[in-house]
mmCIF file of C-alpha atoms and ligand atoms in Angstrom:
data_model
loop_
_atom_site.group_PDB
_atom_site.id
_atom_site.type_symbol
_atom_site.label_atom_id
_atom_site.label_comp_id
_atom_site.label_asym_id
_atom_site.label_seq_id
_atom_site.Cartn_x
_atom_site.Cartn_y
_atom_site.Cartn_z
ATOM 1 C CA UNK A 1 22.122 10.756 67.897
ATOM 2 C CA UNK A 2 20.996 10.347 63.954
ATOM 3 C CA UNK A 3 18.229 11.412 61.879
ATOM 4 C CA UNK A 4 16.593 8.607 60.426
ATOM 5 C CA UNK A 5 15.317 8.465 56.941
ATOM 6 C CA UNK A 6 11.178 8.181 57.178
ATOM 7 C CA UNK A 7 9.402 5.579 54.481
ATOM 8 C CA UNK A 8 6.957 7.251 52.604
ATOM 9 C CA UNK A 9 3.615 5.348 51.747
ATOM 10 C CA UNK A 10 3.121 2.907 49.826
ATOM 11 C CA UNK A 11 5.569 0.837 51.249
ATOM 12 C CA UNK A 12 5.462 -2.821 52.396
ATOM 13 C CA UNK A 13 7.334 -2.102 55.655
ATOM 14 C CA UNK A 14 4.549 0.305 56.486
ATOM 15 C CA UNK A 15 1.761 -2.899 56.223
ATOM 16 C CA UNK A 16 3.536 -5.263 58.309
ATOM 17 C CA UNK A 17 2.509 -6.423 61.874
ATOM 18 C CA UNK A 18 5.537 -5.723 64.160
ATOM 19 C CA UNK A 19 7.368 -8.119 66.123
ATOM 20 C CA UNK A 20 7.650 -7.124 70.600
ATOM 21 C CA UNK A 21 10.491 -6.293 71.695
ATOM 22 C CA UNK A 22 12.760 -8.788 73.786
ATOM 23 C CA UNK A 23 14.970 -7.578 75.861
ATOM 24 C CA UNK A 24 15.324 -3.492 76.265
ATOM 25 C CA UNK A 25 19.009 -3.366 75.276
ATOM 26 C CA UNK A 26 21.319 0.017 74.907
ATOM 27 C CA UNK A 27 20.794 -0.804 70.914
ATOM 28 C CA UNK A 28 16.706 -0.414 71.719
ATOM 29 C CA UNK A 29 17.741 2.856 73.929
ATOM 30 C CA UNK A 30 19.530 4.784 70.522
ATOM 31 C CA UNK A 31 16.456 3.623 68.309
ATOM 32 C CA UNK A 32 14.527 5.219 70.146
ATOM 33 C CA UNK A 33 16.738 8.427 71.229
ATOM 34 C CA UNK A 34 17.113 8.496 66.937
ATOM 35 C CA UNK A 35 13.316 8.226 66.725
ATOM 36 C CA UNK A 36 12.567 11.577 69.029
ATOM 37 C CA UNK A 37 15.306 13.269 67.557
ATOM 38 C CA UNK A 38 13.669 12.416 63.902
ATOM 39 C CA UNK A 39 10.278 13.258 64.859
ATOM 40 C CA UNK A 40 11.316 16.722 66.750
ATOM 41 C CA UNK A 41 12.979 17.442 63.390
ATOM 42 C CA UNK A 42 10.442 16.414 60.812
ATOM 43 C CA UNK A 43 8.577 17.895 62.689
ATOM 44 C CA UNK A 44 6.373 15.545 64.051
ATOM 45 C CA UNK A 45 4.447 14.648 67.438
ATOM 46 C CA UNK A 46 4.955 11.018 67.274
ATOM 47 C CA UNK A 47 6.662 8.192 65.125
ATOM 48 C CA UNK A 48 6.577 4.385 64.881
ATOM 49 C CA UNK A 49 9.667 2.297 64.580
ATOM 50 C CA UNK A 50 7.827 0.541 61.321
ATOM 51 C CA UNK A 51 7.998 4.055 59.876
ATOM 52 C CA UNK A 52 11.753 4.282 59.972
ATOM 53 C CA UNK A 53 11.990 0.653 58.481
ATOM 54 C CA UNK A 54 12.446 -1.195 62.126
ATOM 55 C CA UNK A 55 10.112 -3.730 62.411
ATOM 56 C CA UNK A 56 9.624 -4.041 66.212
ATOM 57 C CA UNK A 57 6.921 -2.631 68.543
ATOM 58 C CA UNK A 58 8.057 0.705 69.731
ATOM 59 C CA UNK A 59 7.029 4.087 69.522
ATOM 60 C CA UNK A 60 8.067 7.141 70.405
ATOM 61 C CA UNK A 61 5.793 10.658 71.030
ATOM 62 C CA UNK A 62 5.371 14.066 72.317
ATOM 63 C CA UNK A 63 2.227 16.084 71.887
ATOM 64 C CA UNK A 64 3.197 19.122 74.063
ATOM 65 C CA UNK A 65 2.661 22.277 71.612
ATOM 66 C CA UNK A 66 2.965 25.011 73.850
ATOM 67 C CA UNK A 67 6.094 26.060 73.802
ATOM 68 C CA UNK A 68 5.996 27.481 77.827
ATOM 69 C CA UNK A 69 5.231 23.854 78.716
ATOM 70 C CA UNK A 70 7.985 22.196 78.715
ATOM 71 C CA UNK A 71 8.388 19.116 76.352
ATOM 72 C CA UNK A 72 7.299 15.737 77.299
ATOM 73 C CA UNK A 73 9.191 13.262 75.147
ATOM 74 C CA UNK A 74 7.536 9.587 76.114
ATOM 75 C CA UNK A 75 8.992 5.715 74.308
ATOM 76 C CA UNK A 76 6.568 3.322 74.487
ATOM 77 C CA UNK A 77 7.747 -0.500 74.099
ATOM 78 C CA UNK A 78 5.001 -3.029 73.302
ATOM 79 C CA UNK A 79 1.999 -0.842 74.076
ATOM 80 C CA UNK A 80 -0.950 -2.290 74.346
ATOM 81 C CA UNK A 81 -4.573 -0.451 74.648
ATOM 82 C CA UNK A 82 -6.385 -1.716 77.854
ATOM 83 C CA UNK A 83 -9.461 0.293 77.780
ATOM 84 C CA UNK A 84 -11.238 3.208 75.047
ATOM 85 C CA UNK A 85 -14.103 5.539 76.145
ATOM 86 C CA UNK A 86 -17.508 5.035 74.599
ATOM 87 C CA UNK A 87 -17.022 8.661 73.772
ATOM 88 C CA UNK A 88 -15.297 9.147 70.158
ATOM 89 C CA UNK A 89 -13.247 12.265 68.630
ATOM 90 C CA UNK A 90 -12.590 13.635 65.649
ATOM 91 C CA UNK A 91 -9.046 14.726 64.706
ATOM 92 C CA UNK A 92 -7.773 16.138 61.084
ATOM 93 C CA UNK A 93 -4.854 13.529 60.628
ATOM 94 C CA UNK A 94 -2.046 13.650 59.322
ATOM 95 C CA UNK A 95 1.531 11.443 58.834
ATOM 96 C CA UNK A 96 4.554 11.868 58.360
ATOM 97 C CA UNK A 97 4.873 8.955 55.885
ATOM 98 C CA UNK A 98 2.330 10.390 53.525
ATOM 99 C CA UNK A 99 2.924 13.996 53.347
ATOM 100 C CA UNK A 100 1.161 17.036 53.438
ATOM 101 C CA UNK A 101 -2.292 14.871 53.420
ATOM 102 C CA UNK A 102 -4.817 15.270 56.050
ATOM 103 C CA UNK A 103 -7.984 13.873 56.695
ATOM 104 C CA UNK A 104 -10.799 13.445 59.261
ATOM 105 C CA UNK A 105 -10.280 10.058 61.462
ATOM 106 C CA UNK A 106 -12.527 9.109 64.308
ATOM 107 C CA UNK A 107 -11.494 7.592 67.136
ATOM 108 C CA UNK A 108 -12.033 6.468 70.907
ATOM 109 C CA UNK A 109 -11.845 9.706 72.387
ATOM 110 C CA UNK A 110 -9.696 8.221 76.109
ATOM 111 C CA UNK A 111 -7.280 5.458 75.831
ATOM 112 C CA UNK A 112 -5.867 3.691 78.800
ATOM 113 C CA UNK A 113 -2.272 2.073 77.552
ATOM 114 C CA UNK A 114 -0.010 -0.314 79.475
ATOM 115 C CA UNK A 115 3.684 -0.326 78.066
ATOM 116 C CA UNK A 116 7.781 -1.050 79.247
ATOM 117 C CA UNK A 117 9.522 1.784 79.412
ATOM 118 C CA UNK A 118 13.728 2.055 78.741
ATOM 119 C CA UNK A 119 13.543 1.783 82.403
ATOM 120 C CA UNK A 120 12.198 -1.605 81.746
ATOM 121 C CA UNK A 121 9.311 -0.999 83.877
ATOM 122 C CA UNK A 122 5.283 -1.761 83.382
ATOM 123 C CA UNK A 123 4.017 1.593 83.137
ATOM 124 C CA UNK A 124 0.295 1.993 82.170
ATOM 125 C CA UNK A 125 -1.290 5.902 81.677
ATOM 126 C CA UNK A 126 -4.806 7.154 80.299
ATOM 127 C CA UNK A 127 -4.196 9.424 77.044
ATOM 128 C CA UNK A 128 -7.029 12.140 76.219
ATOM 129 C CA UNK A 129 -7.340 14.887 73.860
ATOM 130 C CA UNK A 130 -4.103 14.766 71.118
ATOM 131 C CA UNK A 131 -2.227 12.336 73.058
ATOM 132 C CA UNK A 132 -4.856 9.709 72.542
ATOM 133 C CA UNK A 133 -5.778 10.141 69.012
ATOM 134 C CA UNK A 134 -1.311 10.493 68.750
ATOM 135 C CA UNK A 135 -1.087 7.243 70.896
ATOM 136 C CA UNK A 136 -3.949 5.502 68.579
ATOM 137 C CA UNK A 137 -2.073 6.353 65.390
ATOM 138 C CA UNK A 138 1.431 5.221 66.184
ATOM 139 C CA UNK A 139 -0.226 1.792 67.663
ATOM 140 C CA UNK A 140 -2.128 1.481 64.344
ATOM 141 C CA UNK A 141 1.354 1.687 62.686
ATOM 142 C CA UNK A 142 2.395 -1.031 64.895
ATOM 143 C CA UNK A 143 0.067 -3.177 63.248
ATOM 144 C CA UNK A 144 0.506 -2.507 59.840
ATOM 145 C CA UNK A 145 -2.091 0.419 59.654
ATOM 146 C CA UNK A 146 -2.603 3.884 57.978
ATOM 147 C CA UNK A 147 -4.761 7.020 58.864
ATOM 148 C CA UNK A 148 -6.167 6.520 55.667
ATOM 149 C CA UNK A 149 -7.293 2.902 55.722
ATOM 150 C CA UNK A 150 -10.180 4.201 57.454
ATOM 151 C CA UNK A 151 -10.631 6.760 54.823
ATOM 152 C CA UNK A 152 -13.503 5.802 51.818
ATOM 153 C CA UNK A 153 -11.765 3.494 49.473
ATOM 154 C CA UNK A 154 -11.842 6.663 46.381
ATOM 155 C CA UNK A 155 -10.249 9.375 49.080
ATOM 156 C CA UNK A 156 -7.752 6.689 49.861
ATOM 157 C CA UNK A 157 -6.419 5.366 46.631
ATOM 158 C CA UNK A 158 -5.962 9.629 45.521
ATOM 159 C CA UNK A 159 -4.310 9.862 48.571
ATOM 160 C CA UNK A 160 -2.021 6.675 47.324
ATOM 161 C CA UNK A 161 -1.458 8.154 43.592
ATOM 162 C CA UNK A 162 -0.372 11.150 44.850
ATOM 163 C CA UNK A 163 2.376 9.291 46.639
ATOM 164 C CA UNK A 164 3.390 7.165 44.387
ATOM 165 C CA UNK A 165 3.649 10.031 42.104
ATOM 166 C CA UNK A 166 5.801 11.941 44.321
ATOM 167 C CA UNK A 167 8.117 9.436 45.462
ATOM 168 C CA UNK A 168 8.461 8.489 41.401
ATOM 169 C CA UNK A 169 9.475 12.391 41.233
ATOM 170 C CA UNK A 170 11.960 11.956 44.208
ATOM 171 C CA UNK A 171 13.450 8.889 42.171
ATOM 172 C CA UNK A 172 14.203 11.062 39.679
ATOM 173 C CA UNK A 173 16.115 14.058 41.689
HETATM 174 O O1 K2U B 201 2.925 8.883 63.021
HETATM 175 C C1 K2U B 201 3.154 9.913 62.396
HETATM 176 O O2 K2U B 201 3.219 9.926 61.171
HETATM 177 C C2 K2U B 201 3.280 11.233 63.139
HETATM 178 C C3 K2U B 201 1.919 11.836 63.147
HETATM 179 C C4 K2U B 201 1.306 11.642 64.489
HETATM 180 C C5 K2U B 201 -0.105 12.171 64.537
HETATM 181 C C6 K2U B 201 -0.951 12.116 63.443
HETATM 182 C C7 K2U B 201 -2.257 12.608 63.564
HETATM 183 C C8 K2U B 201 -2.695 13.138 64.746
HETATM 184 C C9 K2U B 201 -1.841 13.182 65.821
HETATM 185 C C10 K2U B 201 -0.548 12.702 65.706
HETATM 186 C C11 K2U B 201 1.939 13.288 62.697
HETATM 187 O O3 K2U B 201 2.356 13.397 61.365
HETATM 188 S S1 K2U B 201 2.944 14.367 63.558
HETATM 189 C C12 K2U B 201 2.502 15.849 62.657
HETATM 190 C C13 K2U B 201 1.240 16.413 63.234
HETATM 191 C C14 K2U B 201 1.415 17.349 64.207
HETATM 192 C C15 K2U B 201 0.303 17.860 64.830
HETATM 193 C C16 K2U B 201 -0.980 17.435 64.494
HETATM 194 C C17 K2U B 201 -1.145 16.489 63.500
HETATM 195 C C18 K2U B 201 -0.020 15.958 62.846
HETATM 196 ZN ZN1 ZN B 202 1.698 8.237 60.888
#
């Protein structure tokens, strides 16, 4: 198991359109055992592969909170939404390649999602609550796509100075 180092916005890698995975080899089975093991420590309740520069369709999540529940760590290889509710939700967003900002997104409110699991099995579940607007956000990575490209286009570029501000300070450490 290793921590992977998580690209911070704006970065090119973080607008691309992922490629499917082929076949689910042991190499696609330590990505994504190095993906939870990243996101539990960032912390985080999902992660994209594009966000720790792998360019492939997989994603990794866990939206249990409570800690008396125990954890529910799910990998997701080429997910695909098959169905969203009428109904839409608001959730204050956040991600972990553009820290500490957070912002109102709204989205279908129920998601049904078809994916291969490591087990290399179809598996296909309907996400509510956190898990769906989670599940949304790490597909939207998938394709290239930010929480806050759905922000207004002044509320996103601050969000974008502020980053490239900080990762100019980072440079300099
Ligand atoms: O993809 C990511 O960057 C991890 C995201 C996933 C996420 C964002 C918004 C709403 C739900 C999930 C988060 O940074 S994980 C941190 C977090 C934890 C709880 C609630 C919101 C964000
Ligand atoms: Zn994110």
């Amino acid at each position: 198991m290793s921590l992977k180092t998580i690209l911070i916005h704006p970065d090119p890698r973080l607008k691309k359109v992922t490629d499917p995975v082929g076949a689910i080899t042991p190499e696609v089975g330590k990505l994504a055992e190095d993906m939870l093991e990243t996101m539990y420590d960032a912390p985080g309740i999902g992660l994209a592969a594009p966000q720790v520069g792998v360019m492939s369709r997989l994603l990794v999540m866990d939206c249990v909170k409570d800690p008396e529940v125990s954890p529910r760590p799910m990998v997701l290889i080429n997910p695909r939404i098959t169905w969203s509710s009428e109904d839409r939700s608001t959730y204050e967003e956040g991600c972990l390649s553009i820290p500490d900002q957070y912002a109102e997104v709204e989205r279908p409110a129920e998601v049904r999602v078809e994916w291969t699991g490591l087990d290399g099995k179809t598996h296909e579940e309907e996400f509510a609550g956190l898990w769906a607007t989670c599940v949304q956000h790490e597909i939207d990575h998938l394709d290239g796509k930010l929480f806050i490209d759905y922000l207004k286009p002044l509320k996103r570029q601050m969000i974008t100075r502020k980053m490239v501000k900080l990762k100019r300070e980072k440079a300099r450490l």
